CSV table of C-alpha atoms in Angstrom, one decimal:
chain,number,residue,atom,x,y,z
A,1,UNK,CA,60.2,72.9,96.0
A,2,UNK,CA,62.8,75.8,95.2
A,3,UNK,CA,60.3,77.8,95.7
A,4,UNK,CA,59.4,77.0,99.0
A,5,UNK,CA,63.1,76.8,99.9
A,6,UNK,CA,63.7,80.5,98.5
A,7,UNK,CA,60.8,81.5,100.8
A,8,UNK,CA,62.2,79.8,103.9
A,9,UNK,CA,65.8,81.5,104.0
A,10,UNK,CA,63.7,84.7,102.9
A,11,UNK,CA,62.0,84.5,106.4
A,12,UNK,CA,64.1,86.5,108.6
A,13,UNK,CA,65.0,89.0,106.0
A,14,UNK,CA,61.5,89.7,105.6
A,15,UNK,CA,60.7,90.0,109.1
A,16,UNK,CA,64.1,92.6,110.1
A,17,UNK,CA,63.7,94.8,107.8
A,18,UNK,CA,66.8,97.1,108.7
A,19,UNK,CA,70.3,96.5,107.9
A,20,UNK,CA,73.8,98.0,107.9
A,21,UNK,CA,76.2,98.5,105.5
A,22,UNK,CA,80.2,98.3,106.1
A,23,UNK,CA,82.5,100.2,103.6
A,24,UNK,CA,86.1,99.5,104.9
A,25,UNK,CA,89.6,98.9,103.2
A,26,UNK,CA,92.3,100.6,101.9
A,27,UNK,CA,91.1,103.2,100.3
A,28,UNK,CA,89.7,105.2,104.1
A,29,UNK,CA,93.4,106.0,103.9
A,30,UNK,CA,93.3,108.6,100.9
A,31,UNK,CA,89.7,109.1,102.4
A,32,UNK,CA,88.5,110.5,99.0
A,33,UNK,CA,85.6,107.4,98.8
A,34,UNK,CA,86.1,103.7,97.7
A,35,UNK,CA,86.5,104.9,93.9
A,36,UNK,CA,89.7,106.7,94.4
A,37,UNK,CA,91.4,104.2,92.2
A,38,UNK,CA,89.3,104.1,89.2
A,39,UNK,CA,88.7,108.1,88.9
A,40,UNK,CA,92.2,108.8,89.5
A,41,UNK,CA,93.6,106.2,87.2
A,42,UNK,CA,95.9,105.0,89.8
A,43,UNK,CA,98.5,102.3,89.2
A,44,UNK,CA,98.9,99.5,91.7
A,45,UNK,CA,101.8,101.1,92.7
A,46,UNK,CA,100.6,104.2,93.6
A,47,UNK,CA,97.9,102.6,95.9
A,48,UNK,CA,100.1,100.6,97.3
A,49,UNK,CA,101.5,102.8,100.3
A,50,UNK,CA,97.6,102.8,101.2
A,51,UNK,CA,98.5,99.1,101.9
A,52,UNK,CA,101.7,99.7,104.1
A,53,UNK,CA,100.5,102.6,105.6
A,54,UNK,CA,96.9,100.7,107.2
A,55,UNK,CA,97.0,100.5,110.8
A,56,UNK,CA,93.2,100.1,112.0
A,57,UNK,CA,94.5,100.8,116.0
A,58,UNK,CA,90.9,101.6,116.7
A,59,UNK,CA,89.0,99.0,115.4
A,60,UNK,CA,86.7,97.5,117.4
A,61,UNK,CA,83.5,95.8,115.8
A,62,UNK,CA,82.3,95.1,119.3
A,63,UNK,CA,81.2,98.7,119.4
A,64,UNK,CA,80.5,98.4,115.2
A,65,UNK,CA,77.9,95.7,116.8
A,66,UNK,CA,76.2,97.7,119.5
A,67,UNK,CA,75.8,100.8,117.5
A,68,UNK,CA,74.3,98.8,114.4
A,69,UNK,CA,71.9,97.2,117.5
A,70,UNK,CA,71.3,101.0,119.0
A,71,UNK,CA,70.1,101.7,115.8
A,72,UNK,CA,67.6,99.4,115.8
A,73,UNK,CA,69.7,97.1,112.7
A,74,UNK,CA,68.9,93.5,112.9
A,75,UNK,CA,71.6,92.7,110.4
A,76,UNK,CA,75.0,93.5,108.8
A,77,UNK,CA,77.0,93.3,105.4
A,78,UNK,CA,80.5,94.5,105.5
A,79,UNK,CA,83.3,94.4,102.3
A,80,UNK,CA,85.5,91.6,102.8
A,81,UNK,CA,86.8,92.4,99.2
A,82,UNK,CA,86.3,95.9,97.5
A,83,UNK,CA,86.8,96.5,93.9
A,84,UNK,CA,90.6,97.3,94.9
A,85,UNK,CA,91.1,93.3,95.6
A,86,UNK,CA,92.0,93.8,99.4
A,87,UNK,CA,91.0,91.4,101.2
A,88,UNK,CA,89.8,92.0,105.1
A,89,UNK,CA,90.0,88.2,105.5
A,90,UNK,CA,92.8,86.0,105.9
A,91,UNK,CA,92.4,84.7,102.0
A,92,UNK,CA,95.3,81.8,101.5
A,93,UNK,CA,95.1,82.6,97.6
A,94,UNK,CA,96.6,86.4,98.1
A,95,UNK,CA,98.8,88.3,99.8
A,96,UNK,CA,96.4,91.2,99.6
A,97,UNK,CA,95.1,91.2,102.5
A,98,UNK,CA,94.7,92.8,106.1
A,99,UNK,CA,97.1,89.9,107.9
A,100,UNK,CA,100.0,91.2,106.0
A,101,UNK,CA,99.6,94.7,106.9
A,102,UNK,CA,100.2,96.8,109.9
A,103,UNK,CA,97.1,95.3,111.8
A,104,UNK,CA,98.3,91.8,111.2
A,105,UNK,CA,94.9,89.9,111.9
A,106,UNK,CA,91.6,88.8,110.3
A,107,UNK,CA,89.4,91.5,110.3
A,108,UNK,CA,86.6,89.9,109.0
A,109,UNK,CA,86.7,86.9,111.8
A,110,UNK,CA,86.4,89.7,114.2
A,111,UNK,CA,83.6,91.3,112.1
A,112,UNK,CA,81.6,88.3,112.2
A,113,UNK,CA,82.2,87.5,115.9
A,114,UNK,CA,80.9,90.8,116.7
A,115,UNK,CA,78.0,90.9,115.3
A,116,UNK,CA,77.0,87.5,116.0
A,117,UNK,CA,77.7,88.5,119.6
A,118,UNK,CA,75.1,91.2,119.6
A,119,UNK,CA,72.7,88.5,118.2
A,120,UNK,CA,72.8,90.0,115.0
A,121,UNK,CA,72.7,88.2,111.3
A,122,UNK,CA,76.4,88.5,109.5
A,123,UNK,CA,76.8,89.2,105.8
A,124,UNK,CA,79.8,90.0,103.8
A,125,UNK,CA,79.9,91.6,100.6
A,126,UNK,CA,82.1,90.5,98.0
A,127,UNK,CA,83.4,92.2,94.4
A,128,UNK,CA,83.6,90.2,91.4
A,129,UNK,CA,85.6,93.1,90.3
A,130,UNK,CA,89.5,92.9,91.1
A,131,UNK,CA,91.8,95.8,89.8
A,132,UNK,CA,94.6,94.2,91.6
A,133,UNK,CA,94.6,90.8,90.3
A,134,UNK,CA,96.8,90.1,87.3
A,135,UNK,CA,93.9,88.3,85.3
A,136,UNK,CA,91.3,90.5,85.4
A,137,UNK,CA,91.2,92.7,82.7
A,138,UNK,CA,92.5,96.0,82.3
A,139,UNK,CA,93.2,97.7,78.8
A,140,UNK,CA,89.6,97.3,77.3
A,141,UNK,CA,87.4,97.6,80.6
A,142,UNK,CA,85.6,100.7,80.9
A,143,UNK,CA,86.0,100.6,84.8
A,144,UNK,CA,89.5,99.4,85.2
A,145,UNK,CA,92.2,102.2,86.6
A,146,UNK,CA,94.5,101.1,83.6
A,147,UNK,CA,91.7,101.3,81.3
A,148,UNK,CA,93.6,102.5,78.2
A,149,UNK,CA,97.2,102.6,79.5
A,150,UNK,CA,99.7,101.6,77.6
A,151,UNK,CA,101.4,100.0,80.0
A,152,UNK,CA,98.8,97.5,79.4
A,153,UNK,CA,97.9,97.1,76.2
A,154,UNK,CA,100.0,93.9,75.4
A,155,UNK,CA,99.0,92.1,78.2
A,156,UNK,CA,97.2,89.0,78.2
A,157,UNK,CA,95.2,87.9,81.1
A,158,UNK,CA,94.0,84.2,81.8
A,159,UNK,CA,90.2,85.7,82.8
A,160,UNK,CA,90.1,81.5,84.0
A,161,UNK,CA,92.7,81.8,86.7
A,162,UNK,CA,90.8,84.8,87.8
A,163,UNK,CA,87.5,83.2,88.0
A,164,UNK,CA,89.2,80.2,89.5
A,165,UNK,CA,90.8,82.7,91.7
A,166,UNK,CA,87.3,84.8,93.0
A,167,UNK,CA,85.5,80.9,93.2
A,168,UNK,CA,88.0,80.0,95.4
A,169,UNK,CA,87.9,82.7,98.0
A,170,UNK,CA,83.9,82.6,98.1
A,171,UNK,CA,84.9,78.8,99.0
A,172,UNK,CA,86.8,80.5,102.0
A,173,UNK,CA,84.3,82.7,103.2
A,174,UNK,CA,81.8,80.7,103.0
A,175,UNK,CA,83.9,77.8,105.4
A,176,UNK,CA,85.7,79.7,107.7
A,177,UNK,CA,83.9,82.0,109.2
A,178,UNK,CA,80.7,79.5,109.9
A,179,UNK,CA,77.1,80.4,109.2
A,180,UNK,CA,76.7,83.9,106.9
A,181,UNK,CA,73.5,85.0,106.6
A,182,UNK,CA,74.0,86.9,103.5
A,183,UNK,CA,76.5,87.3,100.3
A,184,UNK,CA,76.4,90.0,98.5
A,185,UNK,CA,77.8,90.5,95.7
A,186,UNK,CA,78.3,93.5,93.2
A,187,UNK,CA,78.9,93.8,90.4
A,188,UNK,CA,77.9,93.0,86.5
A,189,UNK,CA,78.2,95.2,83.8
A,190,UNK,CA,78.7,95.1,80.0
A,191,UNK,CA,79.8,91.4,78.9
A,192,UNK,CA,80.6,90.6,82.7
A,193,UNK,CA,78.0,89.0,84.0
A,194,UNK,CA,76.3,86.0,84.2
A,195,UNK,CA,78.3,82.5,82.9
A,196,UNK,CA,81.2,85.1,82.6
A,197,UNK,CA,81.5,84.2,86.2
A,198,UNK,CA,80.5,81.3,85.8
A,199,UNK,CA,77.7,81.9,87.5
A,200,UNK,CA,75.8,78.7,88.2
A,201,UNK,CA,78.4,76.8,88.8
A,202,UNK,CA,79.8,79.5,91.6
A,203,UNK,CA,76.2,79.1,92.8
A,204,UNK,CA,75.7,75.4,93.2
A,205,UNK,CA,78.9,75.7,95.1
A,206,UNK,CA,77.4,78.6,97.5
A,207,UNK,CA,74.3,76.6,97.8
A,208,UNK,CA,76.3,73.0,98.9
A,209,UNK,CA,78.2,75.1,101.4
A,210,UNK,CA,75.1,77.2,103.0
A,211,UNK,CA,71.9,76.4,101.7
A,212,UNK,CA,70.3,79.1,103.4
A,213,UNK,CA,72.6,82.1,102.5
A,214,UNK,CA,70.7,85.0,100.7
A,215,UNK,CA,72.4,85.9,97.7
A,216,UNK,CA,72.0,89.6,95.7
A,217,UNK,CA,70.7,89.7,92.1
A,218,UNK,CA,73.8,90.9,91.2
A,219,UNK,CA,75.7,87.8,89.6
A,220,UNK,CA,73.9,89.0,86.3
A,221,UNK,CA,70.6,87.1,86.1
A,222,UNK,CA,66.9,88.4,85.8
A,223,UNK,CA,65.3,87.9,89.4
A,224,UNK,CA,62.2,89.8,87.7
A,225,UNK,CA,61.8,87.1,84.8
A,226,UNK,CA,59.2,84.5,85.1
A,227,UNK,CA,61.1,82.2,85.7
A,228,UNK,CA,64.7,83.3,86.4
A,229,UNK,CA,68.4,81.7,86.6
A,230,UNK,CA,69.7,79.8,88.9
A,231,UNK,CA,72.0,82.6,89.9
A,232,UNK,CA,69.7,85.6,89.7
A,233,UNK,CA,69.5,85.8,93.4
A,234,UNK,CA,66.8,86.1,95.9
A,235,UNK,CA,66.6,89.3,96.7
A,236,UNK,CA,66.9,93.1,94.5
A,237,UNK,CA,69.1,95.1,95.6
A,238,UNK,CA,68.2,99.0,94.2
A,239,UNK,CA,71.3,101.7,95.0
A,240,UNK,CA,71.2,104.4,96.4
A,241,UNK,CA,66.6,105.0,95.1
A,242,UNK,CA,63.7,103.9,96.6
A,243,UNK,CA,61.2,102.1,94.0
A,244,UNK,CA,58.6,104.3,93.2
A,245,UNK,CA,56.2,101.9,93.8
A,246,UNK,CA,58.2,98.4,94.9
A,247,UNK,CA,59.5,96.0,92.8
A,248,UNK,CA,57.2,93.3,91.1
A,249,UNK,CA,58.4,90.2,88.6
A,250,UNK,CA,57.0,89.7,85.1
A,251,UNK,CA,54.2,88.0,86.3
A,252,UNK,CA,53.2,91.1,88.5
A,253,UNK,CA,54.5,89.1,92.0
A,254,UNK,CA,56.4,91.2,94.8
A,255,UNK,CA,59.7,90.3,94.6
A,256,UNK,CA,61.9,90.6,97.7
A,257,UNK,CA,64.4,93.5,97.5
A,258,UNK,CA,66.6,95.7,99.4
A,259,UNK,CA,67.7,99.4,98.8
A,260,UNK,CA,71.0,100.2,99.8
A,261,UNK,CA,71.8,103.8,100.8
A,262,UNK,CA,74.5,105.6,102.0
A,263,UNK,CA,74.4,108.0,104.9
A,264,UNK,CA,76.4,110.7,103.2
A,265,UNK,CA,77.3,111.1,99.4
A,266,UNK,CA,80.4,108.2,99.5
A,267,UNK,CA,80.1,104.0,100.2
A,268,UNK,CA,83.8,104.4,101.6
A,269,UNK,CA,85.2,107.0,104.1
A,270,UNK,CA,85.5,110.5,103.0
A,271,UNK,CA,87.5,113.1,105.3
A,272,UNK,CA,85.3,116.1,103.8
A,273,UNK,CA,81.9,114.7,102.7
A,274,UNK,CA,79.7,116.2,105.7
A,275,UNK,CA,76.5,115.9,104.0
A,276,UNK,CA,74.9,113.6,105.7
A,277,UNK,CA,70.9,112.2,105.8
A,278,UNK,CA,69.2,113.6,108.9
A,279,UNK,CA,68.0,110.7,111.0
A,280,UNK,CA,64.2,111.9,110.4
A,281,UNK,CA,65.0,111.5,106.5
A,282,UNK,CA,66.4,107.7,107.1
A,283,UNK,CA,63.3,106.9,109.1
A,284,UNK,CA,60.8,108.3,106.7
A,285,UNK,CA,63.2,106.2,104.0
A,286,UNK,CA,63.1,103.1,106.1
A,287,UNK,CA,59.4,103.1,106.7
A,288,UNK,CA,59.0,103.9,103.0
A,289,UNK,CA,60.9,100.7,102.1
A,290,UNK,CA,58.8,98.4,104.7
A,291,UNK,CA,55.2,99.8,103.3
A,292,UNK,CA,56.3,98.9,99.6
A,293,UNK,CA,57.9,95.5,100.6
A,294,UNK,CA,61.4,96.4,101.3
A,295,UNK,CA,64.4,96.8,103.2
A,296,UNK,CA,67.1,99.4,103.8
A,297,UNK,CA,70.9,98.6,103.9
A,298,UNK,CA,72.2,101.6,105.2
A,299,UNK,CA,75.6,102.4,104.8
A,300,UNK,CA,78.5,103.6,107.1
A,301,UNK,CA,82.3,104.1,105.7
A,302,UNK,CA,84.5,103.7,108.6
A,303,UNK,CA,87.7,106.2,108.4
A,304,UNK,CA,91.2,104.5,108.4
A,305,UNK,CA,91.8,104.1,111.8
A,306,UNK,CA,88.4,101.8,111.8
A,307,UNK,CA,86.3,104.5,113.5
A,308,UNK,CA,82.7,105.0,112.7
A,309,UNK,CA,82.6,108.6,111.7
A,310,UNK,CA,80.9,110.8,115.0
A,311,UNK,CA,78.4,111.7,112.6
A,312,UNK,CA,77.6,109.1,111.1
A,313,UNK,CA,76.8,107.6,114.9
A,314,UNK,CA,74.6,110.3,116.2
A,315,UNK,CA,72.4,110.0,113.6
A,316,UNK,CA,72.0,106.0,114.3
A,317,UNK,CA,71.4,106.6,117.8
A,318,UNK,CA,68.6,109.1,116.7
A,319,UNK,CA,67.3,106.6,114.6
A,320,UNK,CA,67.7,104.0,117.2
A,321,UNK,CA,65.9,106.2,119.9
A,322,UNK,CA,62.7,106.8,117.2
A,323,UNK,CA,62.9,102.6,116.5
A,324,UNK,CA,63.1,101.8,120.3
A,325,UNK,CA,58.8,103.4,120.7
A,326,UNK,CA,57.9,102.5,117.0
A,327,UNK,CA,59.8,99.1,115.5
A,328,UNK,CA,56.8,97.3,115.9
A,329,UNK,CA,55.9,99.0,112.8
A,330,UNK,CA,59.2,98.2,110.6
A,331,UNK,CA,59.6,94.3,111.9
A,332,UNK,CA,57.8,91.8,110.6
A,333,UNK,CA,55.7,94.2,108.5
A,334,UNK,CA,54.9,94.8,105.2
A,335,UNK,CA,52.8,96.9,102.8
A,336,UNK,CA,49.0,97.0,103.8
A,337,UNK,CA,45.9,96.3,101.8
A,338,UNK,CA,45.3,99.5,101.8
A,339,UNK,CA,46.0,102.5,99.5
A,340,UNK,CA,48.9,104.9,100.3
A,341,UNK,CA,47.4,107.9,102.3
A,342,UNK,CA,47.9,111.5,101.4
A,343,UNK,CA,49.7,112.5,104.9
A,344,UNK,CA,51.9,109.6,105.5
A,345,UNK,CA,52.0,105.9,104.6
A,346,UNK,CA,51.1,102.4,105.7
A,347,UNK,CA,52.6,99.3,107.4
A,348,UNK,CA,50.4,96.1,108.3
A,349,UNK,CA,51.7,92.9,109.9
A,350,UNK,CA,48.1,90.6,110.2
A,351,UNK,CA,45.2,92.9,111.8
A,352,UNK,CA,47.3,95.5,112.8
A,353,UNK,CA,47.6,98.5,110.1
A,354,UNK,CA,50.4,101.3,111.3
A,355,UNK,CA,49.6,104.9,110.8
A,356,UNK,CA,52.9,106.8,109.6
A,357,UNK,CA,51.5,110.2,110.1
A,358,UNK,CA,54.0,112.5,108.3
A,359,UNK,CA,52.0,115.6,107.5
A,360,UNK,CA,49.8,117.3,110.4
A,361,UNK,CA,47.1,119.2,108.0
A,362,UNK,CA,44.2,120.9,109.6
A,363,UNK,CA,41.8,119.1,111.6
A,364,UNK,CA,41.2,116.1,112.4
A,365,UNK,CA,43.2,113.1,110.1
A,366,UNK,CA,40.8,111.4,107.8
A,367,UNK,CA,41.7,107.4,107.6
A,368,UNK,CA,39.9,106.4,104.2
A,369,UNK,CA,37.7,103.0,104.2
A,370,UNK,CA,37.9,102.5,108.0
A,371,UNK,CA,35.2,103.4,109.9
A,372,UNK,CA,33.8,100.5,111.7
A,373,UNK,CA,36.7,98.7,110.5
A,374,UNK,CA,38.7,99.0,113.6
A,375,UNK,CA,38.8,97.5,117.4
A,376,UNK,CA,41.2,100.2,118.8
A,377,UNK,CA,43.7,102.8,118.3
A,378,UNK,CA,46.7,103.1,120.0
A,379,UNK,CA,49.9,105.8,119.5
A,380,UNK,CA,52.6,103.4,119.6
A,381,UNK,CA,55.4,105.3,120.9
A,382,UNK,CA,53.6,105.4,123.9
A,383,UNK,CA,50.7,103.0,123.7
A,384,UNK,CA,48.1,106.1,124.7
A,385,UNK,CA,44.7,105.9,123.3
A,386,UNK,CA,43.6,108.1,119.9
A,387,UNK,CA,40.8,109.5,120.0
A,388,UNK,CA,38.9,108.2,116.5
A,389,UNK,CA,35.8,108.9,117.7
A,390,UNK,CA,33.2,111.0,114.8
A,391,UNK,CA,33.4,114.2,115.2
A,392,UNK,CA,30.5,116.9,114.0
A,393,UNK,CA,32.5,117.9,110.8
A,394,UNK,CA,33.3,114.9,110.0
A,395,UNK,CA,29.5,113.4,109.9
A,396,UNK,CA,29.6,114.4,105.8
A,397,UNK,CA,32.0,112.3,105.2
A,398,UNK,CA,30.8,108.7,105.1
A,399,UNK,CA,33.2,105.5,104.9
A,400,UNK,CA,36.1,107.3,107.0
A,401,UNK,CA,37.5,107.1,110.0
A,402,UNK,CA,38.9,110.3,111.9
A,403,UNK,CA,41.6,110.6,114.7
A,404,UNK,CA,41.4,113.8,116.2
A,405,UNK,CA,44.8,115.4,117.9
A,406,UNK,CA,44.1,118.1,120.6
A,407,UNK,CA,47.2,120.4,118.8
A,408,UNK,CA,48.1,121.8,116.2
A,409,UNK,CA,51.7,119.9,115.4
A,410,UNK,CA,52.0,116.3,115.6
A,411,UNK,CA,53.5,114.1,118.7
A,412,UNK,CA,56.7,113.1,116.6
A,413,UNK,CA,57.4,115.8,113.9
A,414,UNK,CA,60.1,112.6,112.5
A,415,UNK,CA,56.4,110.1,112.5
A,416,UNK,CA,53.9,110.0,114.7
A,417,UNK,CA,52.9,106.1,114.4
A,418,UNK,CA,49.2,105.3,115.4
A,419,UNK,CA,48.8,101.2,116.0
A,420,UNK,CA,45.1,100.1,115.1
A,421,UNK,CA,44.0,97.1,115.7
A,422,UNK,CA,41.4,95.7,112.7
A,423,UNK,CA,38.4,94.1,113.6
A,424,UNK,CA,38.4,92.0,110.7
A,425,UNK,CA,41.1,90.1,109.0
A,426,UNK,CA,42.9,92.0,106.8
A,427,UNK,CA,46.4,90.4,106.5
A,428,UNK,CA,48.5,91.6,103.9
């Protein structure tokens, strides 16, 4: 039965394949990415005019929302905490938080209004880390600013309030802001993980307030065991790699996952980080993703002001122009039952197996175990026919089929996607 329930709320995941990622708080201010605190050792009173000083005056995630839909992004996850402990959201257990600063309102409410707007499923991220909270340690964590200060060595945190503390505020994000889609959280490490979060219990809680929320593996548990905790999570969540060949539990099942990836080298706004992905390299990653069962949560780090970076936007809109002729090989697809070629890669949703033709070669394209496997052939961008018909040099080679191209480069030099419809049933 939990089974089945997993695989219900999985549904539309599965099916949209393509995601964004929000990076936003304090730290777009020093603009030097969202670990500014922790590899500068920076007390909570040096970050703190960060705090006074953010005034988002161009925030507006009505244009976040039809950007992420230009794209072609069915979904969205944004920080409502970082590992800083600001809070976006109007949290009544803090006074860290976006209300009391310069832009005086809940930025998360208007996150999620946005996007839900543009038709689009709402997540929000959340750290179980919190450098600004008094109870989380400091002194003897290997991640903490303060790690080894002697400022704090005689403290003595209450690690309970804490945990009260970050249960609490998932309490309020998962009742004020109505129906979130996904909560993702980040991160375990060393002895903080699992019940130190108290992890099932913070779970059962999640799952009374929205059954159908998809939760991260990153409470702590083993989502590849047999049979795993209650709070390992539902979906992988690989950073910043693409599984060599997916992600499979112990029992050699696909296990639902998601590879979040940032668009230049930093999660969080950086004023002088200008290498940035190319748009053909984000496609070839997404559609790499989708034929080995995946998704792609691709990240943007708005700057201070709460502007998407320009460059960070033209290369979604070049994605989004390449998804607008070819999604119907990203959505609701998955990998095929058949082996990875050598020019490209597969997609299949039921009987119809997508072409991602990423290397020209010379001649004709060879498509391995399909001759007289398939109805039609179609280039999707445009839905004109491929010519798959034998031709003389290819009569020695039995058992494949061969689409022959009239030039010498391909149609799309990003991936030229060729739709063909199987004459048999070959779901995936």
């Amino acid at each position: 039965m939990q089974q089945i329930e997993k695989e219900n709320r999985l549904d539309w995941f599965m099916q949209d394949r393509f995601g964004m990622f929000i990076h936003w708080g304090l730290y777009a201010v020093p603009a030097r990415g969202e670990w500014v605190r922790n590899q500068e050792k920076m007390s909570i009173e040096a970050y703190q005019p960060y705090f006074e000083d953010f005034d988002p005056d161009l925030y507006d995630p009505r244009q976040w929302a039809k950007l992420a839909k230009e794209a072609g992004m069915k979904y969205a996850v944004m920080t409502a905490k970082h590992h800083d402990g600001f809070c976006l959201f109007d949290s009544k257990l803090t006074e860290y938080k976006a209300t009391n600063t310069k832009a005086q309102r809940d930025l998360v409410k208007e996150y999620v209004d946005a996007f839900r707007a543009e038709g689009l499923k709402v997540g929000l991220y959340y750290s179980l880390i919190d450098w600004h909270h008094p109870d989380y340690p400091a002194y003897h964590d290997r991640i903490h600013p303060m790690r080894g200060s002697d400022a704090f060595k005689a403290a003595q945190p209450q690690f309970d309030r804490y945990v009260s503390y970050m249960h609490g505020q998932v309490k309020e994000l998962l009742t004020n802001y109505g129906t979130i889609d996904v909560l993702w959280f980040d991160f375990s490490y060393d002895e903080m993980k699992g019940e130190t979060w108290k992890a099932s219990e913070l779970v059962a809680m999640i799952r009374e307030l929205q059954p159908n929320v998809l939760i991260d593996n990153r409470l702590g548990g083993n989502l590849l065991a047999a049979e795993p905790e209650s709070y390992a999570g539902d979906f992988a969540s690989p950073e910043q790699i693409l599984p060599p060949k997916g992600i499979v539990n112990e029992l050699g099942n696909a296990v639902p996952w998601e590879a979040c990836i940032t668009l230049n080298q930093h999660w969080g706004y950086h004023a002088y980080d200008e290498d940035y992905k190319t748009a053909k390299t984000v496609i070839r990653g997404l559609v790499e993703c989708v034929s080995k069962n995946g998704n792609l949560l691709l990240n943007v780090g708005p700057d201070a002001r709460g502007a998407i970076p320009e460059k960070s936007q033209e290369v979604l809109r070049e994605v989004g122009a390449w998804m607008k002729r070819n999604g119907s090989s990203i959505y609701g697809c998955a990998a095929a039952s058949f082996d990875k070629p050598e020019w490209g890669r597969y997609t299949q949703a039921g009987n119809t197996l997508y072409a991602h033709i990423l290397e020209r070669g010379i001649g004709p394209i060879a498509f391995e175990g399909l001759q007289g496997r398939v109805k039609q052939a179609r280039r999707l961008a445009d839905g004109a026919e491929v010519n798959i018909s034998t031709p003389w040099n290819g009569e020695a080679f039995k058992g494949y089929l061969f689409a022959n191209f009239p030039q010498a480069s391909l149609p799309c030099d990003i991936d030229t996607v060729i739709a063909f419809e199987l004459n048999e049933d070959k779901t995936t």
